[in-house]
Amino acid sequence: MVRRGVPDGGEEQVAALYWEAFGRKLAPALGPPEKGRAFIAAHLDHGRGIVALVDGRVVGVAGYRLGGRALTGGGARDVLSAYGVLRGLPRLAVLALFERAPATGELVMDGIAVDAAYRGRGIGGLLLAETAALAADHGCRRVRLDVIDTNPRARALYERHGFTHHRTERTPYLRDLMGFGAVTTMHRRITPADTTGERKAR
């Protein structure tokens, strides 16, 4: 079942999926892994995630930013409290690189992650479809996301589900730090065919 909202008790599962998918990018800001996963789990906004459940366990998640809130939270005070002032200040500078405020009428996806054991079953597509339905319910005109140049599989998934290239920004200064050298922004227009409703995962 694909449903809206992270269920109580699913925080650590969501954090583990996010770290598996985005750990290389997140490590400079939130590493080491065990501390990063704990930070993500502790500061999740339950109402800004769409999850895929199998037997009650979270096996896929799509996070999004809308109305000033995002799935992955935690402000400057939280970072400094968790990592200390000396180590926390540089981490805040890295986290600032991830900020992507939605434009009017836009939902921004923070990321999508599926458990390796459940890939190839259409769960990613269901999460994207539910995200589009949610965007339609909120009156959004489009969904926006970013994909890095080292993740062609994710870009292919987005293209299959209606996302198109908008622009590519070269980021060679991030290659050594985070492992990627370009970020492509993609858009998907919301259409009347995007309807609400939870979806069944195979």
mmCIF file of C-alpha atoms in Angstrom:
data_model
loop_
_atom_site.group_PDB
_atom_site.id
_atom_site.type_symbol
_atom_site.label_atom_id
_atom_site.label_comp_id
_atom_site.label_asym_id
_atom_site.label_seq_id
_atom_site.Cartn_x
_atom_site.Cartn_y
_atom_site.Cartn_z
ATOM 1 C CA MET A 1 0.000 0.000 0.000
ATOM 2 C CA VAL A 2 1.185 3.491 -0.869
ATOM 3 C CA ARG A 3 -0.164 6.064 1.568
ATOM 4 C CA ARG A 4 0.386 9.639 2.588
ATOM 5 C CA GLY A 5 2.172 10.374 5.828
ATOM 6 C CA VAL A 6 4.951 8.569 7.657
ATOM 7 C CA PRO A 7 3.367 6.190 10.188
ATOM 8 C CA ASP A 8 4.328 6.404 13.841
ATOM 9 C CA GLY A 9 7.151 3.954 14.407
ATOM 10 C CA GLY A 10 8.374 4.223 10.807
ATOM 11 C CA GLU A 11 10.869 7.012 11.420
ATOM 12 C CA GLU A 12 13.970 4.813 11.597
ATOM 13 C CA GLN A 13 12.909 2.862 8.504
ATOM 14 C CA VAL A 14 12.487 6.085 6.535
ATOM 15 C CA ALA A 15 15.813 7.417 7.812
ATOM 16 C CA ALA A 16 17.579 4.189 6.801
ATOM 17 C CA LEU A 17 16.096 4.342 3.285
ATOM 18 C CA TYR A 18 17.079 7.987 2.888
ATOM 19 C CA TRP A 19 20.608 7.338 4.061
ATOM 20 C CA GLU A 20 20.988 4.346 1.749
ATOM 21 C CA ALA A 21 19.865 6.454 -1.210
ATOM 22 C CA PHE A 22 21.488 9.793 -0.357
ATOM 23 C CA GLY A 23 24.193 8.997 2.206
ATOM 24 C CA ARG A 24 27.074 10.051 -0.032
ATOM 25 C CA LYS A 25 25.460 13.443 -0.500
ATOM 26 C CA LEU A 26 24.335 13.832 3.116
ATOM 27 C CA ALA A 27 27.503 12.580 4.828
ATOM 28 C CA PRO A 28 29.399 15.919 4.807
ATOM 29 C CA ALA A 29 26.462 17.523 6.608
ATOM 30 C CA LEU A 30 25.075 14.768 8.819
ATOM 31 C CA GLY A 31 27.658 11.961 8.977
ATOM 32 C CA PRO A 32 28.771 9.586 10.328
ATOM 33 C CA PRO A 33 25.991 7.262 9.107
ATOM 34 C CA GLU A 34 24.581 6.159 12.465
ATOM 35 C CA LYS A 35 24.387 9.742 13.697
ATOM 36 C CA GLY A 36 22.961 10.969 10.400
ATOM 37 C CA ARG A 37 20.212 8.353 10.414
ATOM 38 C CA ALA A 38 19.353 9.210 14.005
ATOM 39 C CA PHE A 39 19.196 12.932 13.177
ATOM 40 C CA ILE A 40 16.904 12.348 10.201
ATOM 41 C CA ALA A 41 14.620 10.055 12.220
ATOM 42 C CA ALA A 42 14.391 12.540 15.076
ATOM 43 C CA HIS A 43 13.436 15.487 12.866
ATOM 44 C CA LEU A 44 11.062 14.003 10.296
ATOM 45 C CA ASP A 45 7.903 15.881 9.378
ATOM 46 C CA HIS A 46 5.451 12.983 9.210
ATOM 47 C CA GLY A 47 3.046 14.955 7.064
ATOM 48 C CA ARG A 48 5.539 15.574 4.269
ATOM 49 C CA GLY A 49 6.214 12.016 3.176
ATOM 50 C CA ILE A 50 4.509 9.385 1.041
ATOM 51 C CA VAL A 51 5.392 5.814 1.947
ATOM 52 C CA ALA A 52 5.068 2.336 0.485
ATOM 53 C CA LEU A 53 4.210 -0.301 3.088
ATOM 54 C CA VAL A 54 4.617 -4.081 2.934
ATOM 55 C CA ASP A 55 3.280 -5.942 5.974
ATOM 56 C CA GLY A 56 3.366 -2.669 7.882
ATOM 57 C CA ARG A 57 7.024 -1.974 7.130
ATOM 58 C CA VAL A 58 8.169 1.076 5.171
ATOM 59 C CA VAL A 59 9.915 -0.147 2.003
ATOM 60 C CA GLY A 60 9.723 3.062 -0.019
ATOM 61 C CA VAL A 61 9.435 6.774 0.656
ATOM 62 C CA ALA A 62 9.021 9.989 -1.318
ATOM 63 C CA GLY A 63 9.688 13.191 0.571
ATOM 64 C CA TYR A 64 8.435 16.570 -0.561
ATOM 65 C CA ARG A 65 8.484 20.252 0.326
ATOM 66 C CA LEU A 66 5.243 22.222 0.375
ATOM 67 C CA GLY A 67 3.969 25.168 2.370
ATOM 68 C CA GLY A 68 7.303 25.816 4.048
ATOM 69 C CA ARG A 69 7.634 22.270 5.387
ATOM 70 C CA ALA A 70 9.696 19.300 4.190
ATOM 71 C CA LEU A 71 10.092 15.646 5.148
ATOM 72 C CA THR A 72 13.635 16.102 6.414
ATOM 73 C CA GLY A 73 13.665 18.778 9.089
ATOM 74 C CA GLY A 74 15.883 20.103 11.812
ATOM 75 C CA GLY A 75 16.959 23.728 12.011
ATOM 76 C CA ALA A 76 20.251 25.381 12.867
ATOM 77 C CA ARG A 77 19.679 24.965 16.585
ATOM 78 C CA ASP A 78 19.068 21.225 16.157
ATOM 79 C CA VAL A 79 22.245 20.768 14.112
ATOM 80 C CA LEU A 80 24.353 22.684 16.612
ATOM 81 C CA SER A 81 22.823 20.737 19.491
ATOM 82 C CA ALA A 82 23.511 17.376 17.820
ATOM 83 C CA TYR A 83 27.007 18.083 16.474
ATOM 84 C CA GLY A 84 28.337 20.924 18.616
ATOM 85 C CA VAL A 85 29.109 24.480 17.550
ATOM 86 C CA LEU A 86 32.545 23.909 16.024
ATOM 87 C CA ARG A 87 31.472 20.905 13.966
ATOM 88 C CA GLY A 88 27.930 22.132 13.433
ATOM 89 C CA LEU A 89 28.631 25.468 11.731
ATOM 90 C CA PRO A 90 30.369 23.942 8.662
ATOM 91 C CA ARG A 91 27.558 21.399 8.431
ATOM 92 C CA LEU A 92 24.989 24.186 8.280
ATOM 93 C CA ALA A 93 26.816 25.633 5.279
ATOM 94 C CA VAL A 94 26.570 22.269 3.506
ATOM 95 C CA LEU A 95 22.893 21.859 4.384
ATOM 96 C CA ALA A 96 22.206 25.288 2.891
ATOM 97 C CA LEU A 97 23.181 23.836 -0.495
ATOM 98 C CA PHE A 98 20.150 21.518 -0.306
ATOM 99 C CA GLU A 99 17.569 24.240 0.237
ATOM 100 C CA ARG A 100 15.036 24.380 -2.601
ATOM 101 C CA ALA A 101 12.044 26.587 -1.934
ATOM 102 C CA PRO A 102 8.972 25.866 -4.093
ATOM 103 C CA ALA A 103 7.689 28.543 -6.423
ATOM 104 C CA THR A 104 4.020 29.484 -6.297
ATOM 105 C CA GLY A 105 1.903 26.548 -7.449
ATOM 106 C CA GLU A 106 4.805 24.112 -7.189
ATOM 107 C CA LEU A 107 5.567 21.031 -5.097
ATOM 108 C CA VAL A 108 9.264 20.176 -4.733
ATOM 109 C CA MET A 109 10.329 16.585 -4.210
ATOM 110 C CA ASP A 110 13.148 16.139 -1.691
ATOM 111 C CA GLY A 111 13.923 12.595 -2.761
ATOM 112 C CA ILE A 112 12.604 9.114 -3.410
ATOM 113 C CA ALA A 113 14.062 5.890 -2.045
ATOM 114 C CA VAL A 114 13.039 2.233 -2.301
ATOM 115 C CA ASP A 115 14.424 -0.710 -0.342
ATOM 116 C CA ALA A 116 16.831 -2.672 -2.565
ATOM 117 C CA ALA A 117 14.858 -5.888 -1.934
ATOM 118 C CA TYR A 118 11.712 -4.311 -3.414
ATOM 119 C CA ARG A 119 13.061 -2.522 -6.455
ATOM 120 C CA GLY A 120 11.699 -3.485 -9.853
ATOM 121 C CA ARG A 121 8.148 -3.912 -8.541
ATOM 122 C CA GLY A 122 6.822 -0.531 -9.618
ATOM 123 C CA ILE A 123 6.974 1.041 -6.169
ATOM 124 C CA GLY A 124 8.919 4.083 -7.376
ATOM 125 C CA GLY A 125 6.289 4.749 -10.019
ATOM 126 C CA LEU A 126 3.482 4.435 -7.473
ATOM 127 C CA LEU A 127 5.216 6.911 -5.176
ATOM 128 C CA LEU A 128 5.585 9.383 -8.039
ATOM 129 C CA ALA A 129 1.930 8.953 -9.040
ATOM 130 C CA GLU A 130 0.774 9.553 -5.483
ATOM 131 C CA THR A 131 2.995 12.630 -5.263
ATOM 132 C CA ALA A 132 1.375 14.022 -8.413
ATOM 133 C CA ALA A 133 -2.085 13.283 -6.990
ATOM 134 C CA LEU A 134 -1.205 15.061 -3.763
ATOM 135 C CA ALA A 135 0.130 18.033 -5.716
ATOM 136 C CA ALA A 136 -3.152 18.168 -7.648
ATOM 137 C CA ASP A 137 -5.137 18.067 -4.394
ATOM 138 C CA HIS A 138 -3.166 21.089 -3.179
ATOM 139 C CA GLY A 139 -3.800 23.036 -6.363
ATOM 140 C CA CYS A 140 -0.221 22.824 -7.612
ATOM 141 C CA ARG A 141 0.509 23.226 -11.307
ATOM 142 C CA ARG A 142 3.693 21.161 -11.359
ATOM 143 C CA VAL A 143 6.126 18.963 -9.448
ATOM 144 C CA ARG A 144 9.821 19.832 -9.450
ATOM 145 C CA LEU A 145 12.819 17.715 -8.535
ATOM 146 C CA ASP A 146 16.588 17.590 -8.924
ATOM 147 C CA VAL A 147 18.609 14.560 -10.021
ATOM 148 C CA ILE A 148 22.395 14.263 -9.934
ATOM 149 C CA ASP A 149 24.525 13.158 -12.859
ATOM 150 C CA THR A 150 25.670 9.977 -11.096
ATOM 151 C CA ASN A 151 22.109 8.620 -10.823
ATOM 152 C CA PRO A 152 20.964 7.832 -14.386
ATOM 153 C CA ARG A 153 18.597 5.133 -13.114
ATOM 154 C CA ALA A 154 16.606 7.708 -11.144
ATOM 155 C CA ARG A 155 16.515 10.085 -14.105
ATOM 156 C CA ALA A 156 15.199 7.305 -16.344
ATOM 157 C CA LEU A 157 12.436 6.604 -13.797
ATOM 158 C CA TYR A 158 11.434 10.257 -13.713
ATOM 159 C CA GLU A 159 11.377 10.487 -17.501
ATOM 160 C CA ARG A 160 9.139 7.421 -17.740
ATOM 161 C CA HIS A 161 6.686 9.169 -15.438
ATOM 162 C CA GLY A 162 6.409 12.436 -17.293
ATOM 163 C CA PHE A 163 9.277 14.540 -15.957
ATOM 164 C CA THR A 164 11.181 16.588 -18.499
ATOM 165 C CA HIS A 165 14.524 18.367 -18.423
ATOM 166 C CA HIS A 166 14.386 22.008 -17.399
ATOM 167 C CA ARG A 167 18.024 22.928 -16.811
ATOM 168 C CA THR A 168 21.362 21.432 -15.778
ATOM 169 C CA GLU A 169 23.748 23.157 -13.405
ATOM 170 C CA ARG A 170 27.385 22.088 -13.421
ATOM 171 C CA THR A 171 28.758 21.680 -9.889
ATOM 172 C CA PRO A 172 32.392 20.516 -10.235
ATOM 173 C CA TYR A 173 33.144 22.031 -6.810
ATOM 174 C CA LEU A 174 30.892 19.357 -5.247
ATOM 175 C CA ARG A 175 32.410 16.317 -6.952
ATOM 176 C CA ASP A 176 35.059 15.669 -4.314
ATOM 177 C CA LEU A 177 32.790 16.600 -1.417
ATOM 178 C CA MET A 178 29.569 14.837 -2.436
ATOM 179 C CA GLY A 179 30.440 12.691 -5.439
ATOM 180 C CA PHE A 180 28.523 14.458 -8.228
ATOM 181 C CA GLY A 181 29.406 17.163 -10.718
ATOM 182 C CA ALA A 182 26.055 18.269 -12.143
ATOM 183 C CA VAL A 183 22.439 18.632 -11.053
ATOM 184 C CA THR A 184 19.518 18.488 -13.473
ATOM 185 C CA THR A 185 16.217 20.110 -12.559
ATOM 186 C CA MET A 186 13.151 18.336 -13.964
ATOM 187 C CA HIS A 187 9.484 19.359 -14.094
ATOM 188 C CA ARG A 188 6.251 17.416 -14.390
ATOM 189 C CA ARG A 189 3.039 19.256 -15.171
ATOM 190 C CA ILE A 190 -0.064 18.334 -13.191
ATOM 191 C CA THR A 191 -2.935 17.292 -15.458
ATOM 192 C CA PRO A 192 -6.613 16.398 -14.944
ATOM 193 C CA ALA A 193 -5.564 12.735 -15.095
ATOM 194 C CA ASP A 194 -3.757 13.093 -11.772
ATOM 195 C CA THR A 195 -6.345 11.858 -9.319
ATOM 196 C CA THR A 196 -6.227 11.200 -5.618
ATOM 197 C CA GLY A 197 -6.250 7.821 -3.900
ATOM 198 C CA GLU A 198 -3.884 5.421 -2.212
ATOM 199 C CA ARG A 199 -2.293 2.884 -4.517
ATOM 200 C CA LYS A 200 -1.525 -0.794 -4.209
ATOM 201 C CA ALA A 201 2.061 -1.980 -4.475
ATOM 202 C CA ARG A 202 2.676 -5.296 -6.159
#
